[in-house]
PDB file of C-alpha atoms in Angstrom:
ATOM      1  CA  UNK A  87      21.107   8.404 -24.011  1.00  0.00           C
ATOM      2  CA  UNK A  88      24.295   7.206 -22.354  1.00  0.00           C
ATOM      3  CA  UNK A  89      25.523   8.446 -18.974  1.00  0.00           C
ATOM      4  CA  UNK A  90      28.454   7.552 -16.745  1.00  0.00           C
ATOM      5  CA  UNK A  91      27.709   6.615 -13.139  1.00  0.00           C
ATOM      6  CA  UNK A  92      30.211   5.672 -10.458  1.00  0.00           C
ATOM      7  CA  UNK A  93      29.515   3.859  -7.178  1.00  0.00           C
ATOM      8  CA  UNK A  94      29.099   7.167  -5.326  1.00  0.00           C
ATOM      9  CA  UNK A  95      26.424   8.225  -7.857  1.00  0.00           C
ATOM     10  CA  UNK A  96      24.458   5.043  -7.133  1.00  0.00           C
ATOM     11  CA  UNK A  97      24.854   5.686  -3.399  1.00  0.00           C
ATOM     12  CA  UNK A  98      23.686   9.298  -3.839  1.00  0.00           C
ATOM     13  CA  UNK A  99      20.674   8.061  -5.817  1.00  0.00           C
ATOM     14  CA  UNK A 100      19.825   5.664  -2.988  1.00  0.00           C
ATOM     15  CA  UNK A 101      20.212   8.438  -0.396  1.00  0.00           C
ATOM     16  CA  UNK A 102      18.005  10.783  -2.413  1.00  0.00           C
ATOM     17  CA  UNK A 103      15.216   8.218  -2.536  1.00  0.00           C
ATOM     18  CA  UNK A 104      15.602   7.507   1.178  1.00  0.00           C
ATOM     19  CA  UNK A 105      15.011  11.217   1.848  1.00  0.00           C
ATOM     20  CA  UNK A 106      12.141  11.444  -0.635  1.00  0.00           C
ATOM     21  CA  UNK A 107      10.516   8.481   1.069  1.00  0.00           C
ATOM     22  CA  UNK A 108      10.090  10.492   4.240  1.00  0.00           C
ATOM     23  CA  UNK A 109       8.537  13.354   2.253  1.00  0.00           C
ATOM     24  CA  UNK A 110       6.103  11.161   0.336  1.00  0.00           C
ATOM     25  CA  UNK A 111       3.011  12.317   2.160  1.00  0.00           C
ATOM     26  CA  UNK A 112      -0.018  10.644   0.586  1.00  0.00           C
ATOM     27  CA  UNK A 113       2.142   8.563  -1.742  1.00  0.00           C
ATOM     28  CA  UNK A 114       5.330   8.746  -3.760  1.00  0.00           C
ATOM     29  CA  UNK A 115       3.604  10.675  -6.562  1.00  0.00           C
ATOM     30  CA  UNK A 116       3.792  13.828  -4.430  1.00  0.00           C
ATOM     31  CA  UNK A 117       7.609  13.768  -4.657  1.00  0.00           C
ATOM     32  CA  UNK A 118       7.668  13.859  -8.469  1.00  0.00           C
ATOM     33  CA  UNK A 119       8.772  17.531  -8.638  1.00  0.00           C
ATOM     34  CA  UNK A 120      11.895  16.828  -6.602  1.00  0.00           C
ATOM     35  CA  UNK A 121      12.585  13.623  -8.526  1.00  0.00           C
ATOM     36  CA  UNK A 122      12.437  15.641 -11.737  1.00  0.00           C
ATOM     37  CA  UNK A 123      14.782  18.252 -10.293  1.00  0.00           C
ATOM     38  CA  UNK A 124      17.287  15.631  -9.154  1.00  0.00           C
ATOM     39  CA  UNK A 125      17.208  13.171 -12.065  1.00  0.00           C
ATOM     40  CA  UNK A 126      16.624  15.501 -15.018  1.00  0.00           C
ATOM     41  CA  UNK A 127      17.668  19.048 -14.151  1.00  0.00           C
ATOM     42  CA  UNK A 128      20.513  18.499 -11.696  1.00  0.00           C
ATOM     43  CA  UNK A 129      22.225  15.312 -12.906  1.00  0.00           C
ATOM     44  CA  UNK A 130      20.847  14.737 -16.421  1.00  0.00           C
ATOM     45  CA  UNK A 131      20.436  11.004 -15.778  1.00  0.00           C
ATOM     46  CA  UNK A 132      17.020  11.030 -17.501  1.00  0.00           C
ATOM     47  CA  UNK A 133      15.546  13.136 -20.272  1.00  0.00           C
ATOM     48  CA  UNK A 134      12.259  14.987 -19.784  1.00  0.00           C
ATOM     49  CA  UNK A 135      10.597  12.487 -22.121  1.00  0.00           C
ATOM     50  CA  UNK A 136      11.907   9.479 -20.158  1.00  0.00           C
ATOM     51  CA  UNK A 137      10.801  11.057 -16.909  1.00  0.00           C
ATOM     52  CA  UNK A 138       7.278  11.902 -18.090  1.00  0.00           C
ATOM     53  CA  UNK A 139       6.907   8.518 -19.791  1.00  0.00           C
ATOM     54  CA  UNK A 140       7.934   6.688 -16.613  1.00  0.00           C
ATOM     55  CA  UNK A 141       5.195   8.441 -14.658  1.00  0.00           C
ATOM     56  CA  UNK A 142       2.551   8.104 -17.386  1.00  0.00           C
ATOM     57  CA  UNK A 143       3.170   4.416 -18.122  1.00  0.00           C
ATOM     58  CA  UNK A 144       3.195   3.438 -14.460  1.00  0.00           C
ATOM     59  CA  UNK A 145       0.050   5.417 -13.678  1.00  0.00           C
ATOM     60  CA  UNK A 146      -1.790   3.838 -16.610  1.00  0.00           C
ATOM     61  CA  UNK A 147      -0.719   0.312 -15.668  1.00  0.00           C
ATOM     62  CA  UNK A 148      -2.645  -1.672 -13.087  1.00  0.00           C
ATOM     63  CA  UNK A 149      -0.882  -2.092  -9.791  1.00  0.00           C
ATOM     64  CA  UNK A 150       0.606   0.088  -7.091  1.00  0.00           C
ATOM     65  CA  UNK A 151       0.979   3.822  -7.600  1.00  0.00           C
ATOM     66  CA  UNK A 152       4.709   3.633  -6.783  1.00  0.00           C
ATOM     67  CA  UNK A 153       5.641   1.708  -9.948  1.00  0.00           C
ATOM     68  CA  UNK A 154       6.841   4.896 -11.624  1.00  0.00           C
ATOM     69  CA  UNK A 155       9.781   4.948  -9.193  1.00  0.00           C
ATOM     70  CA  UNK A 156      10.838   1.519 -10.454  1.00  0.00           C
ATOM     71  CA  UNK A 157      10.621   2.715 -14.071  1.00  0.00           C
ATOM     72  CA  UNK A 158      12.753   5.765 -13.287  1.00  0.00           C
ATOM     73  CA  UNK A 159      15.399   3.591 -11.641  1.00  0.00           C
ATOM     74  CA  UNK A 160      15.239   1.159 -14.559  1.00  0.00           C
ATOM     75  CA  UNK A 161      15.735   3.991 -17.059  1.00  0.00           C
ATOM     76  CA  UNK A 162      18.659   5.463 -15.099  1.00  0.00           C
ATOM     77  CA  UNK A 163      20.302   2.032 -15.066  1.00  0.00           C
ATOM     78  CA  UNK A 164      19.700   1.495 -18.789  1.00  0.00           C
ATOM     79  CA  UNK A 165      21.149   4.922 -19.554  1.00  0.00           C
ATOM     80  CA  UNK A 166      24.223   4.070 -17.442  1.00  0.00           C
ATOM     81  CA  UNK A 167      24.618   0.826 -19.376  1.00  0.00           C
ATOM     82  CA  UNK A 168      24.387   2.382 -22.823  1.00  0.00           C
ATOM     83  CA  UNK A 169      20.711   1.871 -23.604  1.00  0.00           C
ATOM     84  CA  UNK A 170      18.325  -1.022 -23.948  1.00  0.00           C
ATOM     85  CA  UNK A 171      20.164  -2.498 -26.909  1.00  0.00           C
ATOM     86  CA  UNK A 172      23.548  -2.548 -25.159  1.00  0.00           C
ATOM     87  CA  UNK A 173      23.116  -6.105 -23.913  1.00  0.00           C
ATOM     88  CA  UNK A 174      23.003  -7.895 -20.566  1.00  0.00           C
ATOM     89  CA  UNK A 175      25.226  -5.324 -18.833  1.00  0.00           C
ATOM     90  CA  UNK A 176      22.650  -2.591 -19.467  1.00  0.00           C
ATOM     91  CA  UNK A 177      19.836  -4.846 -18.263  1.00  0.00           C
ATOM     92  CA  UNK A 178      21.723  -5.628 -15.052  1.00  0.00           C
ATOM     93  CA  UNK A 179      22.318  -1.929 -14.432  1.00  0.00           C
ATOM     94  CA  UNK A 180      18.613  -1.364 -15.108  1.00  0.00           C
ATOM     95  CA  UNK A 181      17.773  -3.913 -12.420  1.00  0.00           C
ATOM     96  CA  UNK A 182      20.275  -2.258 -10.067  1.00  0.00           C
ATOM     97  CA  UNK A 183      18.633   1.138 -10.637  1.00  0.00           C
ATOM     98  CA  UNK A 184      15.208  -0.396 -10.115  1.00  0.00           C
ATOM     99  CA  UNK A 185      16.284  -2.020  -6.826  1.00  0.00           C
ATOM    100  CA  UNK A 186      18.029   1.099  -5.521  1.00  0.00           C
ATOM    101  CA  UNK A 187      15.100   3.416  -6.154  1.00  0.00           C
ATOM    102  CA  UNK A 188      12.416   1.001  -4.921  1.00  0.00           C
ATOM    103  CA  UNK A 189      14.223   0.035  -1.718  1.00  0.00           C
ATOM    104  CA  UNK A 190      15.080   3.684  -1.128  1.00  0.00           C
ATOM    105  CA  UNK A 191      11.507   4.910  -1.551  1.00  0.00           C
ATOM    106  CA  UNK A 192       9.861   2.040   0.336  1.00  0.00           C
ATOM    107  CA  UNK A 193      12.071   1.318   3.342  1.00  0.00           C
ATOM    108  CA  UNK A 194      11.834   4.518   5.453  1.00  0.00           C
ATOM    109  CA  UNK A 195       8.209   5.339   4.688  1.00  0.00           C
ATOM    110  CA  UNK A 196       7.029   1.781   5.300  1.00  0.00           C
ATOM    111  CA  UNK A 197       8.856   1.575   8.617  1.00  0.00           C
ATOM    112  CA  UNK A 198       7.671   5.008   9.731  1.00  0.00           C
ATOM    113  CA  UNK A 199       4.106   4.312   8.626  1.00  0.00           C
ATOM    114  CA  UNK A 200       3.990   1.059  10.540  1.00  0.00           C
ATOM    115  CA  UNK A 201       5.096   2.575  13.835  1.00  0.00           C
ATOM    116  CA  UNK A 202       3.203   5.866  13.405  1.00  0.00           C
ATOM    117  CA  UNK A 203      -0.035   4.070  12.552  1.00  0.00           C
ATOM    118  CA  UNK A 204       0.211   1.900  15.627  1.00  0.00           C
ATOM    119  CA  UNK A 205       0.885   4.956  17.810  1.00  0.00           C
ATOM    120  CA  UNK A 206      -1.820   7.058  16.107  1.00  0.00           C
ATOM    121  CA  UNK A 207      -4.416   4.333  16.507  1.00  0.00           C
ATOM    122  CA  UNK A 208      -3.691   4.069  20.230  1.00  0.00           C
ATOM    123  CA  UNK A 209      -3.917   7.873  20.594  1.00  0.00           C
ATOM    124  CA  UNK A 210      -6.605   8.685  18.020  1.00  0.00           C
ATOM    125  CA  UNK A 211      -8.725  10.701  20.465  1.00  0.00           C
ATOM    126  CA  UNK A 212      -5.931  13.131  21.343  1.00  0.00           C
ATOM    127  CA  UNK A 213      -6.398  16.674  20.130  1.00  0.00           C
ATOM    128  CA  UNK A 214      -2.893  16.819  18.609  1.00  0.00           C
ATOM    129  CA  UNK A 215      -3.448  13.691  16.532  1.00  0.00           C
ATOM    130  CA  UNK A 216      -6.735  15.005  15.166  1.00  0.00           C
ATOM    131  CA  UNK A 217      -5.156  18.403  14.401  1.00  0.00           C
ATOM    132  CA  UNK A 218      -2.261  16.737  12.588  1.00  0.00           C
ATOM    133  CA  UNK A 219      -4.624  14.777  10.348  1.00  0.00           C
ATOM    134  CA  UNK A 220      -6.594  17.913   9.474  1.00  0.00           C
ATOM    135  CA  UNK A 221      -3.448  19.964   8.887  1.00  0.00           C
ATOM    136  CA  UNK A 222      -1.975  17.472   6.439  1.00  0.00           C
ATOM    137  CA  UNK A 223      -4.848  17.822   3.945  1.00  0.00           C
ATOM    138  CA  UNK A 224      -3.687  21.164   2.447  1.00  0.00           C
ATOM    139  CA  UNK A 225      -0.087  19.914   2.301  1.00  0.00           C
ATOM    140  CA  UNK A 226      -1.161  16.886   0.255  1.00  0.00           C
ATOM    141  CA  UNK A 227      -3.240  19.041  -2.108  1.00  0.00           C
ATOM    142  CA  UNK A 228      -0.309  21.420  -2.625  1.00  0.00           C
ATOM    143  CA  UNK A 229       2.084  18.555  -3.386  1.00  0.00           C
ATOM    144  CA  UNK A 230      -0.353  17.056  -5.900  1.00  0.00           C
ATOM    145  CA  UNK A 231      -0.730  20.428  -7.650  1.00  0.00           C
ATOM    146  CA  UNK A 232       3.070  20.754  -7.855  1.00  0.00           C
ATOM    147  CA  UNK A 233       3.250  17.265  -9.365  1.00  0.00           C
ATOM    148  CA  UNK A 234       0.656  18.152 -11.998  1.00  0.00           C
ATOM    149  CA  UNK A 235       2.529  21.359 -12.799  1.00  0.00           C
ATOM    150  CA  UNK A 236       5.836  19.538 -13.354  1.00  0.00           C
ATOM    151  CA  UNK A 237       4.253  16.867 -15.545  1.00  0.00           C
ATOM    152  CA  UNK A 238       2.275  19.371 -17.603  1.00  0.00           C
ATOM    153  CA  UNK A 239       5.179  21.797 -18.092  1.00  0.00           C
ATOM    154  CA  UNK A 240       7.443  19.044 -19.481  1.00  0.00           C
ATOM    155  CA  UNK A 241       5.157  18.580 -22.486  1.00  0.00           C
ATOM    156  CA  UNK A 242       6.259  21.177 -24.987  1.00  0.00           C
ATOM    157  CA  UNK A 243       8.367  21.273 -28.096  1.00  0.00           C
ATOM    158  CA  UNK A 244      10.826  24.051 -28.805  1.00  0.00           C
ATOM    159  CA  UNK A 245      10.098  27.518 -27.483  1.00  0.00           C
ATOM    160  CA  UNK A 246       6.407  27.509 -28.362  1.00  0.00           C
ATOM    161  CA  UNK A 247       4.104  27.094 -25.361  1.00  0.00           C
ATOM    162  CA  UNK A 248       1.887  24.053 -25.579  1.00  0.00           C
ATOM    163  CA  UNK A 249      -1.365  25.879 -24.821  1.00  0.00           C
ATOM    164  CA  UNK A 250      -3.483  22.928 -25.934  1.00  0.00           C
ATOM    165  CA  UNK A 251      -1.766  20.682 -23.370  1.00  0.00           C
ATOM    166  CA  UNK A 252      -2.337  23.211 -20.591  1.00  0.00           C
ATOM    167  CA  UNK A 253      -5.971  23.453 -21.681  1.00  0.00           C
ATOM    168  CA  UNK A 254      -6.292  19.663 -21.686  1.00  0.00           C
ATOM    169  CA  UNK A 255      -4.702  19.486 -18.221  1.00  0.00           C
ATOM    170  CA  UNK A 256      -7.112  22.108 -16.874  1.00  0.00           C
ATOM    171  CA  UNK A 257     -10.171  20.447 -18.410  1.00  0.00           C
ATOM    172  CA  UNK A 258      -9.099  17.037 -17.068  1.00  0.00           C
ATOM    173  CA  UNK A 259      -8.563  18.442 -13.580  1.00  0.00           C
ATOM    174  CA  UNK A 260     -11.983  20.116 -13.679  1.00  0.00           C
ATOM    175  CA  UNK A 261     -13.685  16.905 -14.841  1.00  0.00           C
ATOM    176  CA  UNK A 262     -12.042  14.885 -12.060  1.00  0.00           C
ATOM    177  CA  UNK A 263     -12.972  17.530  -9.495  1.00  0.00           C
ATOM    178  CA  UNK A 264     -16.595  18.170 -10.485  1.00  0.00           C
ATOM    179  CA  UNK A 265     -17.859  14.889 -11.946  1.00  0.00           C
ATOM    180  CA  UNK A 266     -17.929  11.219 -11.105  1.00  0.00           C
ATOM    181  CA  UNK A 267     -16.560  10.066 -14.474  1.00  0.00           C
ATOM    182  CA  UNK A 268     -14.235   7.101 -14.022  1.00  0.00           C
ATOM    183  CA  UNK A 269     -10.552   7.858 -14.655  1.00  0.00           C
ATOM    184  CA  UNK A 270     -10.314   5.064 -17.222  1.00  0.00           C
ATOM    185  CA  UNK A 271     -12.615   7.066 -19.500  1.00  0.00           C
ATOM    186  CA  UNK A 272     -10.245  10.029 -19.250  1.00  0.00           C
ATOM    187  CA  UNK A 273      -7.274   7.763 -19.988  1.00  0.00           C
ATOM    188  CA  UNK A 274      -9.112   6.421 -23.026  1.00  0.00           C
ATOM    189  CA  UNK A 275      -9.883   9.938 -24.215  1.00  0.00           C
ATOM    190  CA  UNK A 276      -6.211  10.808 -23.766  1.00  0.00           C
ATOM    191  CA  UNK A 277      -5.238   7.786 -25.875  1.00  0.00           C
ATOM    192  CA  UNK A 278      -7.623   8.867 -28.642  1.00  0.00           C
ATOM    193  CA  UNK A 279      -6.256  12.433 -28.570  1.00  0.00           C
ATOM    194  CA  UNK A 280      -2.720  11.025 -28.738  1.00  0.00           C
ATOM    195  CA  UNK A 281      -3.618   8.795 -31.683  1.00  0.00           C
ATOM    196  CA  UNK A 282      -5.045  11.847 -33.463  1.00  0.00           C
ATOM    197  CA  UNK A 283      -1.737  13.661 -32.797  1.00  0.00           C
ATOM    198  CA  UNK A 284      -3.371  16.316 -30.615  1.00  0.00           C
ATOM    199  CA  UNK A 285      -1.007  15.567 -27.725  1.00  0.00           C
TER     200      UNK A 285
END
C-alpha cells in the first residue's frame, strides 16, 4: 500500500495522537476505536489488516501495552514511503511515523498523570477524589468493550459474517471473566486455531 503524506498530514497525525493521549483512560488500548476511525476509515493511511495486526502483534509481544501505537506509526510511515521494500527512505519515514505517534500519545498523558497523581495523593481522603475514582470504572469498561468490538468486527472476508470469530471472541471474553486461566494459554490456543486455519 502506498499513500501520499504532506507535512500538514504528519502534523495532523501528531495532533490526533496528542488528543487521544488525553482520552486514554486506563491505557492507550482504550483509544483503538478512534485510531481505527482516523487511520483506516477517514484517511486510509492503514488497511484493516495492518491496523489489526499492529494491535495483535504488540499485545502478544512482551513489553509495554502502548507498543501498538509505535507499530501503527511505523506502518503509516512505511506506507508513505512506498512499502518496506522501497529502501532507506521508507524506513526513515517509518521511524518518523513511529516517533510522531509515540511522542503524541505519551507526552500529554504522562505529564497530566504526573501532576494529577501528586495532587490526588495529597487529597485522597476528599469525597470528590473518591467519587471520581469510582465513576471512572464504568467508563474504562465501556472503552475496553468498544475496543474489542472494533478489533473483532475487522476480522471478516467479503460480505459473509465471520460468526466463528465472534463466537471465539465471546468465548475468550467469558474465559477471561470467569476463570483464572493465564492469558498466555489463550494466546497459545489462538495460535493453534490460526495454524489450523480456523481464524
